[in-house]
Short mmCIF file of C-alpha atoms and ligand atoms in Angstrom, two decimals:
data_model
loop_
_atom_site.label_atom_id
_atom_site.label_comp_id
_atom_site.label_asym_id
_atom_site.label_seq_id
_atom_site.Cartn_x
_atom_site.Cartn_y
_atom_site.Cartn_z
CA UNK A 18 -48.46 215.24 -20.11
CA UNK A 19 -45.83 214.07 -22.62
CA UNK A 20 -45.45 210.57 -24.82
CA UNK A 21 -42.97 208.04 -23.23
CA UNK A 22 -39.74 208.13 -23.89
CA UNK A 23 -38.86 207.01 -27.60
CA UNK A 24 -42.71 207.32 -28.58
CA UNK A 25 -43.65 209.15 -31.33
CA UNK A 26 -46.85 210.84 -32.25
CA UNK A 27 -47.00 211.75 -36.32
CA UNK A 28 -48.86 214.40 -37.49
CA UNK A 29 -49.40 216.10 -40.80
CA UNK A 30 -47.70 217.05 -42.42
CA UNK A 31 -44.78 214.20 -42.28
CA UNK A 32 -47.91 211.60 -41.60
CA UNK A 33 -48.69 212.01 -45.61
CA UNK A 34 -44.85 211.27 -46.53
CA UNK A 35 -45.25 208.11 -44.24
CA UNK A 36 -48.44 207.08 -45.47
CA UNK A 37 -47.17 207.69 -48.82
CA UNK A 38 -44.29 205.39 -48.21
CA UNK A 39 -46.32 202.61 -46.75
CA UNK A 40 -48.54 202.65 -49.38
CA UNK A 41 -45.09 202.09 -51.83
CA UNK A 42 -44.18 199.07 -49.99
CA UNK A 43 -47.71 197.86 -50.08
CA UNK A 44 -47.51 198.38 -54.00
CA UNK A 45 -44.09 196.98 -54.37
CA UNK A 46 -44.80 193.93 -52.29
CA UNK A 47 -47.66 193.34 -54.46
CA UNK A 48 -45.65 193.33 -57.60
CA UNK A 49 -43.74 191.00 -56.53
CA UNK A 50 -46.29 188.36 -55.05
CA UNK A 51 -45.83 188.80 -51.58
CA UNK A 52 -49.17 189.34 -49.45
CA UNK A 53 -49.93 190.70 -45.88
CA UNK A 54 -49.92 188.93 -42.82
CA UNK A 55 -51.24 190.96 -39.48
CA UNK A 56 -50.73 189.23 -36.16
CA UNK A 57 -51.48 190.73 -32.45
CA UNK A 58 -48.72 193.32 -31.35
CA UNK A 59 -49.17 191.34 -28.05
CA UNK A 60 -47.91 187.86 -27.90
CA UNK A 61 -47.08 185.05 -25.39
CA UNK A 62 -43.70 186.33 -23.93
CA UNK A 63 -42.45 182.46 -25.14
CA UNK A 64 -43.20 183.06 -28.61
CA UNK A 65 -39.84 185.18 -28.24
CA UNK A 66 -38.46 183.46 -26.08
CA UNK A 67 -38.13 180.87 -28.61
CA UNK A 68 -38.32 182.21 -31.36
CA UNK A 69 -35.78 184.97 -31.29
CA UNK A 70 -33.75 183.30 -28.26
CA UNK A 71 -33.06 183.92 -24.86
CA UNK A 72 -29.53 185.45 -25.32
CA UNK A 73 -30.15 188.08 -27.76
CA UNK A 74 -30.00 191.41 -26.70
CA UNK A 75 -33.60 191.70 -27.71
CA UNK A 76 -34.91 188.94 -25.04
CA UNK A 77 -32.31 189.83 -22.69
CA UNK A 78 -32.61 193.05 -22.10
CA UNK A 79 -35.46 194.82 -24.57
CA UNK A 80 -38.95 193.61 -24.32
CA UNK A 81 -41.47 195.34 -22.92
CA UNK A 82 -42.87 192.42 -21.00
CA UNK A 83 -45.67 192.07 -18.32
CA UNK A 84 -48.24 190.24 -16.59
CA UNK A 85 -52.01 190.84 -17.70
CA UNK A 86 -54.78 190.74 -15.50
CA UNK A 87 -55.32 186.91 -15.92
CA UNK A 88 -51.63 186.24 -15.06
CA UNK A 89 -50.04 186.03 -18.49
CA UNK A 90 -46.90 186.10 -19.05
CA UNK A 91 -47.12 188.61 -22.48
CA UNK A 92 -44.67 190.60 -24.37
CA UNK A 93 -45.37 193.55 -26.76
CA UNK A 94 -43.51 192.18 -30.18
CA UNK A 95 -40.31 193.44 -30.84
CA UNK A 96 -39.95 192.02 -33.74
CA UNK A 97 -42.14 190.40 -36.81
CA UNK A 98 -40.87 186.79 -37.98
CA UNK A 99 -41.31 184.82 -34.56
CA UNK A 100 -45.44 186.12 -34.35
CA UNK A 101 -45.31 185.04 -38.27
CA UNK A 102 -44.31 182.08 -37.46
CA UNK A 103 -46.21 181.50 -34.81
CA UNK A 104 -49.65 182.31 -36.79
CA UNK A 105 -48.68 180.26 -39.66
CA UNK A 106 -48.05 177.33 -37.72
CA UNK A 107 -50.99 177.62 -35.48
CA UNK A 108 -53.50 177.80 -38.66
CA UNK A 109 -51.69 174.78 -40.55
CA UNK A 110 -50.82 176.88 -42.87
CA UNK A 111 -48.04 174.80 -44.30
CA UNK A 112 -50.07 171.70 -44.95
CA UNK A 113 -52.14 173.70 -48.16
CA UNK A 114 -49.35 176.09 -49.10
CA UNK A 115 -45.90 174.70 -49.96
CA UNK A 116 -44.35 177.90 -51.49
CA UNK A 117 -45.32 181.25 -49.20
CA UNK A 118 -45.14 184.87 -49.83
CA UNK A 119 -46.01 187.22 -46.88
CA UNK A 120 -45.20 191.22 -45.77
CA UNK A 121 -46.03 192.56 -42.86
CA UNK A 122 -45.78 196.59 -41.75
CA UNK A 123 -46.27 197.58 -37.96
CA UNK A 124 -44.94 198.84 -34.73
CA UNK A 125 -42.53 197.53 -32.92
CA UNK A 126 -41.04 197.73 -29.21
CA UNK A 127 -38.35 197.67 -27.71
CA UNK A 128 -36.66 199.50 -24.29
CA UNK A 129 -33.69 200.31 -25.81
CA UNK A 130 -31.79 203.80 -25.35
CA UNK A 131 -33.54 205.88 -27.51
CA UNK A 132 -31.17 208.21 -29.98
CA UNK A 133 -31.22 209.18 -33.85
CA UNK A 134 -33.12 206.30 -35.63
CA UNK A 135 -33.26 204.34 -32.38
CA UNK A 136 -36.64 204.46 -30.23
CA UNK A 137 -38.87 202.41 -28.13
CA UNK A 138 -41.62 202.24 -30.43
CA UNK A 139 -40.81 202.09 -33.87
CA UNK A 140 -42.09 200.43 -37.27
CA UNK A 141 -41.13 197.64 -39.76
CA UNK A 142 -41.64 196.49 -42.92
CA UNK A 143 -40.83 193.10 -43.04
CA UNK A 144 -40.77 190.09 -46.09
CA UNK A 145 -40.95 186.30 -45.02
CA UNK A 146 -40.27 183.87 -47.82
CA UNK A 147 -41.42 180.14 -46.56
CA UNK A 148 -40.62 177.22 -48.50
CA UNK A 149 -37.50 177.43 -50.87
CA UNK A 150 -34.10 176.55 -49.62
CA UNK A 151 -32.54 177.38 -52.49
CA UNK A 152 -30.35 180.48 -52.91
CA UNK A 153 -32.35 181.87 -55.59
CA UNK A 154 -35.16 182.79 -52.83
CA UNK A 155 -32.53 185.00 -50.85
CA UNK A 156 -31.73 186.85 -54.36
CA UNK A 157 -35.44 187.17 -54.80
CA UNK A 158 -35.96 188.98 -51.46
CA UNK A 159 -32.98 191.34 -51.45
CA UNK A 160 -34.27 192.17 -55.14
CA UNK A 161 -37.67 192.97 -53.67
CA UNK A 162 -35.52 195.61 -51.36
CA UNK A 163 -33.65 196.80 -54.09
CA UNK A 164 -36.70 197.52 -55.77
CA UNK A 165 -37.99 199.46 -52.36
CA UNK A 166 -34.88 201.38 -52.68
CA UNK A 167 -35.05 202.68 -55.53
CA UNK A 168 -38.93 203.61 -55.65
CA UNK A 169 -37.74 206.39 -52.67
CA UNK A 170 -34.95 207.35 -55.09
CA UNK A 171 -31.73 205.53 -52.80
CA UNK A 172 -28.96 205.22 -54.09
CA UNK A 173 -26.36 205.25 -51.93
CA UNK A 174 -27.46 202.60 -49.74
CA UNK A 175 -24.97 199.85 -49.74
CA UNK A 176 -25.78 195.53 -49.80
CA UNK A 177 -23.33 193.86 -47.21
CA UNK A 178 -23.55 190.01 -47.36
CA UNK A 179 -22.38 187.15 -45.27
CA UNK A 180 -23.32 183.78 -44.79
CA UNK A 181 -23.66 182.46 -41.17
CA UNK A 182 -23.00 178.61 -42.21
CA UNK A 183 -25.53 176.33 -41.18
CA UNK A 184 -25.43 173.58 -37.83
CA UNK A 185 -23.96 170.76 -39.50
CA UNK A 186 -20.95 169.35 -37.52
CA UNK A 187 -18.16 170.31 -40.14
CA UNK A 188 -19.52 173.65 -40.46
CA UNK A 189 -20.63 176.52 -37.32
CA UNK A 190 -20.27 174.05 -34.33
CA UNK A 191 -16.64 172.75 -35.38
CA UNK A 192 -15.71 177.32 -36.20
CA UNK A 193 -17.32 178.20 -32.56
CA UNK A 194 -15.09 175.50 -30.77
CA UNK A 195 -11.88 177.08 -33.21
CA UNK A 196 -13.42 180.68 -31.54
CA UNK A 197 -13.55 179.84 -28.29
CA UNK A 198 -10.55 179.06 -28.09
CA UNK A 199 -8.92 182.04 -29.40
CA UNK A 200 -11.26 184.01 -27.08
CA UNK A 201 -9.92 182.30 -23.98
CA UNK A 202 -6.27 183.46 -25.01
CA UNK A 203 -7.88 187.24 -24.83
CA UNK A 204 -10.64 186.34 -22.10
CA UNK A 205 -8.97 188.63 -19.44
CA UNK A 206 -9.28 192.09 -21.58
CA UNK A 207 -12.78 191.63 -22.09
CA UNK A 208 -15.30 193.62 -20.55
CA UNK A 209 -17.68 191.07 -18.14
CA UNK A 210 -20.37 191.19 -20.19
CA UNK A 211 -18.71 189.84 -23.03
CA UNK A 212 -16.84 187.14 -20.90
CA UNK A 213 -19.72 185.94 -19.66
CA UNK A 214 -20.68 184.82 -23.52
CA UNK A 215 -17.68 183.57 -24.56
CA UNK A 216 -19.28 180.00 -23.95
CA UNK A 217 -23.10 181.01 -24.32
CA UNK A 218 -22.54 182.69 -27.87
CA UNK A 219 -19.42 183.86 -29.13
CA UNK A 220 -20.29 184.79 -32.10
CA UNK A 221 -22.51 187.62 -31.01
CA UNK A 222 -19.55 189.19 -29.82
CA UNK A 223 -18.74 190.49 -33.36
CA UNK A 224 -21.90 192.56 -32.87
CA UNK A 225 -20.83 193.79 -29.47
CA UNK A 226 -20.60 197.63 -29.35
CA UNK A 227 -17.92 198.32 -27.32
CA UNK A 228 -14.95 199.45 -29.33
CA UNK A 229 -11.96 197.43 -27.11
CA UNK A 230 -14.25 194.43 -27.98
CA UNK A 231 -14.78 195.41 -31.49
CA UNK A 232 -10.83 196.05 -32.13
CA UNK A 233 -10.07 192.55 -30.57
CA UNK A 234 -12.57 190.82 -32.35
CA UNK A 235 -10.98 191.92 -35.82
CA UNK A 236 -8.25 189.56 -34.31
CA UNK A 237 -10.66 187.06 -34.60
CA UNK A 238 -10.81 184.16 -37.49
CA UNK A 239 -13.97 184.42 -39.06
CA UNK A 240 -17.22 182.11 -39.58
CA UNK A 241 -17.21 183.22 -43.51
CA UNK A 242 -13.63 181.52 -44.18
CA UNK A 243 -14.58 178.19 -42.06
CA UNK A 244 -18.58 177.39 -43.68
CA UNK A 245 -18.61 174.17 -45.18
CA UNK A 246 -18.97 173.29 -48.94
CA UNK A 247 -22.77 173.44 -49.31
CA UNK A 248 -23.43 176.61 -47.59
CA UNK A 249 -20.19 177.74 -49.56
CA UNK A 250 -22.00 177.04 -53.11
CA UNK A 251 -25.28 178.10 -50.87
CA UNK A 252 -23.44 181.41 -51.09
CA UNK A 253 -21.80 181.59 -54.40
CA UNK A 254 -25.36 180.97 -55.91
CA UNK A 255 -26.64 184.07 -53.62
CA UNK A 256 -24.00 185.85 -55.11
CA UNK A 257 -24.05 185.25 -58.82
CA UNK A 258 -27.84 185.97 -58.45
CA UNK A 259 -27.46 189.30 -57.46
CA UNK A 260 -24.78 190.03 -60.20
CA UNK A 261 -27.19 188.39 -62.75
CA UNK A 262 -29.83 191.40 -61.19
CA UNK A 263 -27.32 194.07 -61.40
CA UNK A 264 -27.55 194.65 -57.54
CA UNK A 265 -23.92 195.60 -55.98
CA UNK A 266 -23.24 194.20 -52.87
CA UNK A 267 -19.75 193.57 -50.84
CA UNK A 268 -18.71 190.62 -48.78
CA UNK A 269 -18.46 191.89 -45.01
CA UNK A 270 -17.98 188.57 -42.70
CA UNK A 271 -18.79 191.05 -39.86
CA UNK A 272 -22.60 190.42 -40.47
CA UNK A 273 -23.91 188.37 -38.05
CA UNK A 274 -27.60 189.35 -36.84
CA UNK A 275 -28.64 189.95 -33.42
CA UNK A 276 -31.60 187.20 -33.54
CA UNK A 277 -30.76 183.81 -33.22
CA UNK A 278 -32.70 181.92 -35.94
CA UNK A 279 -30.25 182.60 -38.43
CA UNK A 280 -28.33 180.60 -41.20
CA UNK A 281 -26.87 181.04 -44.43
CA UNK A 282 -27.54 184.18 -45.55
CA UNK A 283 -27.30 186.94 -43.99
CA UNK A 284 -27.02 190.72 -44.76
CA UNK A 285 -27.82 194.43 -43.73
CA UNK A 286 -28.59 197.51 -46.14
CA UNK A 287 -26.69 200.47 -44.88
CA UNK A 288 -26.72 204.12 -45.48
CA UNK A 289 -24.13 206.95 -44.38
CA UNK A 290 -27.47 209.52 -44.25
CA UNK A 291 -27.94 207.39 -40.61
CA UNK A 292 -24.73 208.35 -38.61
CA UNK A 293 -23.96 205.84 -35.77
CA UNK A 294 -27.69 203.95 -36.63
CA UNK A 295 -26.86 202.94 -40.11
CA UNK A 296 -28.91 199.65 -40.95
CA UNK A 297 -32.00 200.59 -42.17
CA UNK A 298 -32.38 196.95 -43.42
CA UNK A 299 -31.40 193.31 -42.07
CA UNK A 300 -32.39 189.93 -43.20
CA UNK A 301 -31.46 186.76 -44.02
CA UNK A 302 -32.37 182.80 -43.83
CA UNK A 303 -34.03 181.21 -41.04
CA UNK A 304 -34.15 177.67 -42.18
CA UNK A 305 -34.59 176.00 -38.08
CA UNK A 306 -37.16 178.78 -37.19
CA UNK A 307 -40.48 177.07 -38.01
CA UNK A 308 -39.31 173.55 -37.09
CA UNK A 309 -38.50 174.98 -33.80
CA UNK A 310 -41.84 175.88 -32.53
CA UNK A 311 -43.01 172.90 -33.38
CA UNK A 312 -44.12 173.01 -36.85
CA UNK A 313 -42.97 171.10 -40.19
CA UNK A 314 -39.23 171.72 -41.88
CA UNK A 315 -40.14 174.93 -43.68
CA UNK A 316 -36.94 176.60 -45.06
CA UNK A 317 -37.12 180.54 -44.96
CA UNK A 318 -35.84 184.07 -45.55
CA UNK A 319 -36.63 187.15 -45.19
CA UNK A 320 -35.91 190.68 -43.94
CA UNK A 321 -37.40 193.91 -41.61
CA UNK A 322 -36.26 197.62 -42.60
CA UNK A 323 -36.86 200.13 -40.14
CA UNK A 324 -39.18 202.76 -41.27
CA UNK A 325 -37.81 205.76 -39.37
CA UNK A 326 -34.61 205.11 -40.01
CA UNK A 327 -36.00 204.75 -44.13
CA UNK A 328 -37.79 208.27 -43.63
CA UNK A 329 -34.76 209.97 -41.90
CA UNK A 330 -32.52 208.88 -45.44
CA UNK A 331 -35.65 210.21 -47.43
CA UNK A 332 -35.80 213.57 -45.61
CA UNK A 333 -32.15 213.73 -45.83
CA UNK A 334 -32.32 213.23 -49.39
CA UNK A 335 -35.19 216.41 -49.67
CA UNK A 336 -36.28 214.74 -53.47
CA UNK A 337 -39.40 212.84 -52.24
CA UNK A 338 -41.99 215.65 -51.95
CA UNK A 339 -45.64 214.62 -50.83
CA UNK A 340 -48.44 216.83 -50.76
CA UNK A 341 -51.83 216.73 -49.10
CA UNK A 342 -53.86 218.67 -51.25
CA UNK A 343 -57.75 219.06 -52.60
CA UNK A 344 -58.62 219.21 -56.09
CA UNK A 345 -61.76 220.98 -55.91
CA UNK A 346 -63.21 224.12 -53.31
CA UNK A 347 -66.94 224.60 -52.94
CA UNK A 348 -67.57 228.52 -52.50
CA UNK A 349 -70.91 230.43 -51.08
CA UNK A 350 -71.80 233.63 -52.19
CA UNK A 351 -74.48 234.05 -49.63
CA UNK A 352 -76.56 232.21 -46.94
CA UNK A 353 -79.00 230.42 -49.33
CA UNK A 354 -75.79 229.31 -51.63
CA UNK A 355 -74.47 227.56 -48.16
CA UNK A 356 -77.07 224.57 -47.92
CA UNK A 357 -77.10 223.93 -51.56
CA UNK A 358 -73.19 224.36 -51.62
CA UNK A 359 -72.66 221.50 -48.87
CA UNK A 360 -74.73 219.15 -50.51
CA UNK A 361 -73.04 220.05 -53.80
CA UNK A 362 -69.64 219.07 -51.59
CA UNK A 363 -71.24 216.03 -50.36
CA UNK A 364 -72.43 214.94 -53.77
CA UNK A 365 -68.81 215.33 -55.38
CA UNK A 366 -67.17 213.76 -52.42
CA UNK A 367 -69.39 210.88 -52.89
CA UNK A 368 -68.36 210.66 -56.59
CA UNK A 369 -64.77 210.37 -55.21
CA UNK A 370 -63.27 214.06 -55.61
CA UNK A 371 -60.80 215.37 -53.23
CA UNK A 372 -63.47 218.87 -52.10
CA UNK A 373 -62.46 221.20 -49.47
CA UNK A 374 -65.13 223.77 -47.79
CA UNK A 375 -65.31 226.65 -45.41
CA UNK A 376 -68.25 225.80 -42.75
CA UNK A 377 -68.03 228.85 -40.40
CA UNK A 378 -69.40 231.35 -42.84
CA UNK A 379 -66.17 233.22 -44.14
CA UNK A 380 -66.54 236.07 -46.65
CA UNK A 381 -66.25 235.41 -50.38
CA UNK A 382 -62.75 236.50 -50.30
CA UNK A 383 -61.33 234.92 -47.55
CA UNK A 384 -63.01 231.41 -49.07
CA UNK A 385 -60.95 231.94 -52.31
CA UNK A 386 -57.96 232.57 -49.94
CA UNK A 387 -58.49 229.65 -48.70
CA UNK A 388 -59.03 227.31 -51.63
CA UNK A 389 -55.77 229.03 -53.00
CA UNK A 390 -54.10 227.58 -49.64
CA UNK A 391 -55.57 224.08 -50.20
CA UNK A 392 -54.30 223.90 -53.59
CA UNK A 393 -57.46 223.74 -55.12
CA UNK A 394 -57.24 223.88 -58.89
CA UNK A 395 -60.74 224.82 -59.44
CA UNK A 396 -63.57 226.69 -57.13
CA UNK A 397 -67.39 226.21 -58.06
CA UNK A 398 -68.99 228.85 -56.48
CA UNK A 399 -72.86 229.21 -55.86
CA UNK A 400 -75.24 232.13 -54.54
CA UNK A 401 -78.52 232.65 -54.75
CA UNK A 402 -78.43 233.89 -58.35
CA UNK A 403 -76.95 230.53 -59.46
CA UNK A 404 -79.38 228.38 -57.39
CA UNK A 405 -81.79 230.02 -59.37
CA UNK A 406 -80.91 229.48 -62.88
CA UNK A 407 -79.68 226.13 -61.72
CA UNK A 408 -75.76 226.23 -62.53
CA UNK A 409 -73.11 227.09 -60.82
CA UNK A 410 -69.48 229.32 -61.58
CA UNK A 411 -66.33 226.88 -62.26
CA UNK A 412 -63.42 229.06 -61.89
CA UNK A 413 -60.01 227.88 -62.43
CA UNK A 414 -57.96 229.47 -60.36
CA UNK A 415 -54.84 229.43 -62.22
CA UNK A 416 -55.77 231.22 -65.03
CA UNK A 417 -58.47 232.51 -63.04
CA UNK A 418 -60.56 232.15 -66.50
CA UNK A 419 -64.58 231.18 -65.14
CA UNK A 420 -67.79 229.82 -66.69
CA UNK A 421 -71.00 229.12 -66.23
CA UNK A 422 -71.72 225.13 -65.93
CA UNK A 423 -75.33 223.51 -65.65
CA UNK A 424 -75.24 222.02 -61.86
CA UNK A 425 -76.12 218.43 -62.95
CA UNK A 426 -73.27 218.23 -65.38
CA UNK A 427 -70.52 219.05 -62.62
CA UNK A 428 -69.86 216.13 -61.92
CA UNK A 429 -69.06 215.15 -65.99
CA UNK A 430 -67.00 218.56 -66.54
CA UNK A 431 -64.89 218.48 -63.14
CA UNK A 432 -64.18 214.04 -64.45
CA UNK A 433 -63.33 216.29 -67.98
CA UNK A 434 -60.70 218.89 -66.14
CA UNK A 435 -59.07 215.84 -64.87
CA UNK A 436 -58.61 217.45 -61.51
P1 LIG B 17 -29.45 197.54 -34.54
O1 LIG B 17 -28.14 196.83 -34.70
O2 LIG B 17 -29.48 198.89 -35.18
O3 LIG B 17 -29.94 197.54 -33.11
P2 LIG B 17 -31.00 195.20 -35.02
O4 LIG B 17 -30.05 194.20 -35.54
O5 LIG B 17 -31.44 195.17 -33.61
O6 LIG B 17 -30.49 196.68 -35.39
P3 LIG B 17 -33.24 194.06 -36.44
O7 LIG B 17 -33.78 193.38 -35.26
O8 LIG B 17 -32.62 193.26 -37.51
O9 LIG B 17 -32.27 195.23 -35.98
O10 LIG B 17 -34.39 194.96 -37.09
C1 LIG B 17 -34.38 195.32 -38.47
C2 LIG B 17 -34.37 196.80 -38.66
O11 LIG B 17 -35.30 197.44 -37.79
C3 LIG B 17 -33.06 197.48 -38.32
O12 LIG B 17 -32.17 197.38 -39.39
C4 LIG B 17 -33.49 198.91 -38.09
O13 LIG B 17 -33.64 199.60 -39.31
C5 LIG B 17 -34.83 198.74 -37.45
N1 LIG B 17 -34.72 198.88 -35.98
C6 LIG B 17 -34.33 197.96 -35.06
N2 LIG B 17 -34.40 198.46 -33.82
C7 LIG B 17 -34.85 199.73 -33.95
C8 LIG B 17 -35.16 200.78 -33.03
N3 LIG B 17 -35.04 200.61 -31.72
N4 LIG B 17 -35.60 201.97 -33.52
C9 LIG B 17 -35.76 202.16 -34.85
N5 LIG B 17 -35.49 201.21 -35.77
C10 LIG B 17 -35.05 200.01 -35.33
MG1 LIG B 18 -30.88 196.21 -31.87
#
């Protein structure tokens, strides 16, 4: 029997470089304010629906939806903001808490063809800022995945911005009629698909990945040179924030999200370690989301970065080494040392020190063998002679230099060695 098709089982050792990593974001998330928020990976199929929209790719074509046994309608979440949303909104959540601060890691699905950084199950981090419509919020979150960055060691990931203009009549409706129009003069060279959303949603044609569409949307005017003026000072103060934070970023009016709930802001961290898969991070503001499912006018941004596609640039990169290793190896000399060796074991684990053991009665060598393999730093070994005269042997086994330690002051000398 195999896993699925773009499911992945993780074993050690690469499950200590991911745990390692989610354990970063936890930290860096903390730093910054931002808290955890953990909703069902199984949601009403409408909580997508709406909330990501019914002609994105995603709801179109990628859910893993089905009917339970009760004759729900359910989908396995693709994605993290709409479930956010959903849970905040369902608790009241806004009534007490003007200002919010949430991250969220977990998997995600979606039946997509799987490929290098692309499968069917995968995993996000993801930030949701509630509550600030000003620009400095959006600086605030794409410093918070600058700061991610750099923990692994990135460099060479680059910031591309864009703003998506907002729904105000002088600003996306009046650019998608000025679009559709232009399309129409090309409508015959386009494949069906993309004819068929010339009217539905033009826009997402920029993200359409067939090159013949891609070449003749380059004809295209863009949204970035037709927002109006207060999502064009929206922008300039997104911009002058991330210059005041040192973070480099370029304009690319290409940008335009594959989820619907989008405005102002929006941007993608990319990397050339990913090939053809190269956003390993995409965000931006969702200032309609909440309202839409029925909740209060909450403006919002936030991002989700694809783990895998952040462990296959940290592989690539070979710096970030992480180890699973003990500090400490309990050793038998003989049968009688065994018993009062495992509760030694137990008594140091309880204590909180990383202690590996043999249990199936290896020789004395073979045990030091193995501690060496562990990466034990120092062995404590016991026989009968040692039980005895109540201490036990602390070897270190780099210098391989041993003495003779009283056994109810192990504890004290191993906290000394700083193991
Ligand atoms: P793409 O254009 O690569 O399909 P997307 O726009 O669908 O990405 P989002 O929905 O914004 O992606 O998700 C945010 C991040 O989650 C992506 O930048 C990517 O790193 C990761 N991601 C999305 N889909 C997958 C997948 N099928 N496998 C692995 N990672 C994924
Ligand atoms: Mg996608």
């Amino acid at each position: 029997m195999n896993s699925l098709r773009g499911m992945n089982d993780f074993l050690p050792p690469e499950i200590h470089l991911w745990q390692h990593i989610e354990s970063s974001l936890r930290a860096v998330s903390h730093r910054f304010g931002f808290e955890e928020v953990r909703t069902p990976i199984l949601e009403s199929t409408s909580v997508f629906k709406r909330g990501v929209g019914e002609d994105t790719d995603i709801v179109e074509k990628e859910m893993y939806s089905f009917e339970d046994k009760g004759g729900e309608h359910v989908t396995m979440r693709p994605e993290g903001t709409a479930p956010v949303a959903r849970a905040l909104i369902e608790q009241s959540w806004f009534r007490a808490h003007p200002v919010s601060k949430f991250y969220y890691i977990g998997p995600m699905f979606r039946y997509e063809r799987p490929q290098k950084g692309r499968f069917r199950q995968f995993h996000q981090f993801g930030i949701e800022l509630l509550g600030i419509a000003e620009w400095t919020a959006d600086v605030e979150v794409m410093a918070l995945t600058d700061a991610v960055l750099k923990e692994f060691g990135l460099s060479k990931v680059e910031l591309h911005l864009n703003s998506v203009g907002c729904d105000s009549e002088s600003c996306r409706p009046r650019y998608r009629k000025l679009l559709i129009e232009k399309l129409k003069t090309v409508e015959s060279e386009l494949p069906e698909d993309a004819r068929n959303r010339i009217q539905k949603n033009p826009q997402r044609l920029f993200d359409h990945k067939d090159e013949k569409v891609q070449s003749l949307m380059k004809g295209m005017p863009v949204l970035l040179d037709h927002i109006c003026q207060d999502c064009k000072s929206h922008f300039n103060g997104v911009q002058s924030g991330l210059k005041n934070l040192g973070i480099d970023f370029m304009i690319n009016p290409n940008i335009v999200r594959g989820l619907d709930y989008y405005n102002r802001t929006a941007f993608e961290f990319l990397s050339s370690d990913l090939g053809a898969q190269s956003t390993v991070c995409g965000g931006g503001r969702y200032d309609k989301l909440i309202e839409q499912f029925g909740g209060p006018s909450v403006p919002a941004v936030g991002f989700g970065m694809g783990l895998e596609r952040l462990v296959l640039i940290i592989q690539a990169l070979g710096k970030l080494k992480v180890e699973f290793k003990s500090d400490v190896s309990v050793i038998y000399a003989d049968d009688e040392g065994f018993m009062r060796a495992q509760l030694l074991c137990h008594e140091l684990r309880l204590q909180g020190i990383h202690v590996d053991m043999d249990l199936q009665g290896k020789n004395i060598k073979n045990q030091f063998k193995r501690a060496d393999k562990v990466g034990s730093k120092v062995s404590l070994v016991l026989g009968s002679q040692e039980i005895s005269q109540k201490q036990v042997v602390l070897k270190d086994m780099k210098t391989q230099q041993q003495k003779n330690i009283p056994l109810d002051q192990i504890v004290n000398e191993i906290n000394k060695l700083k193991v």
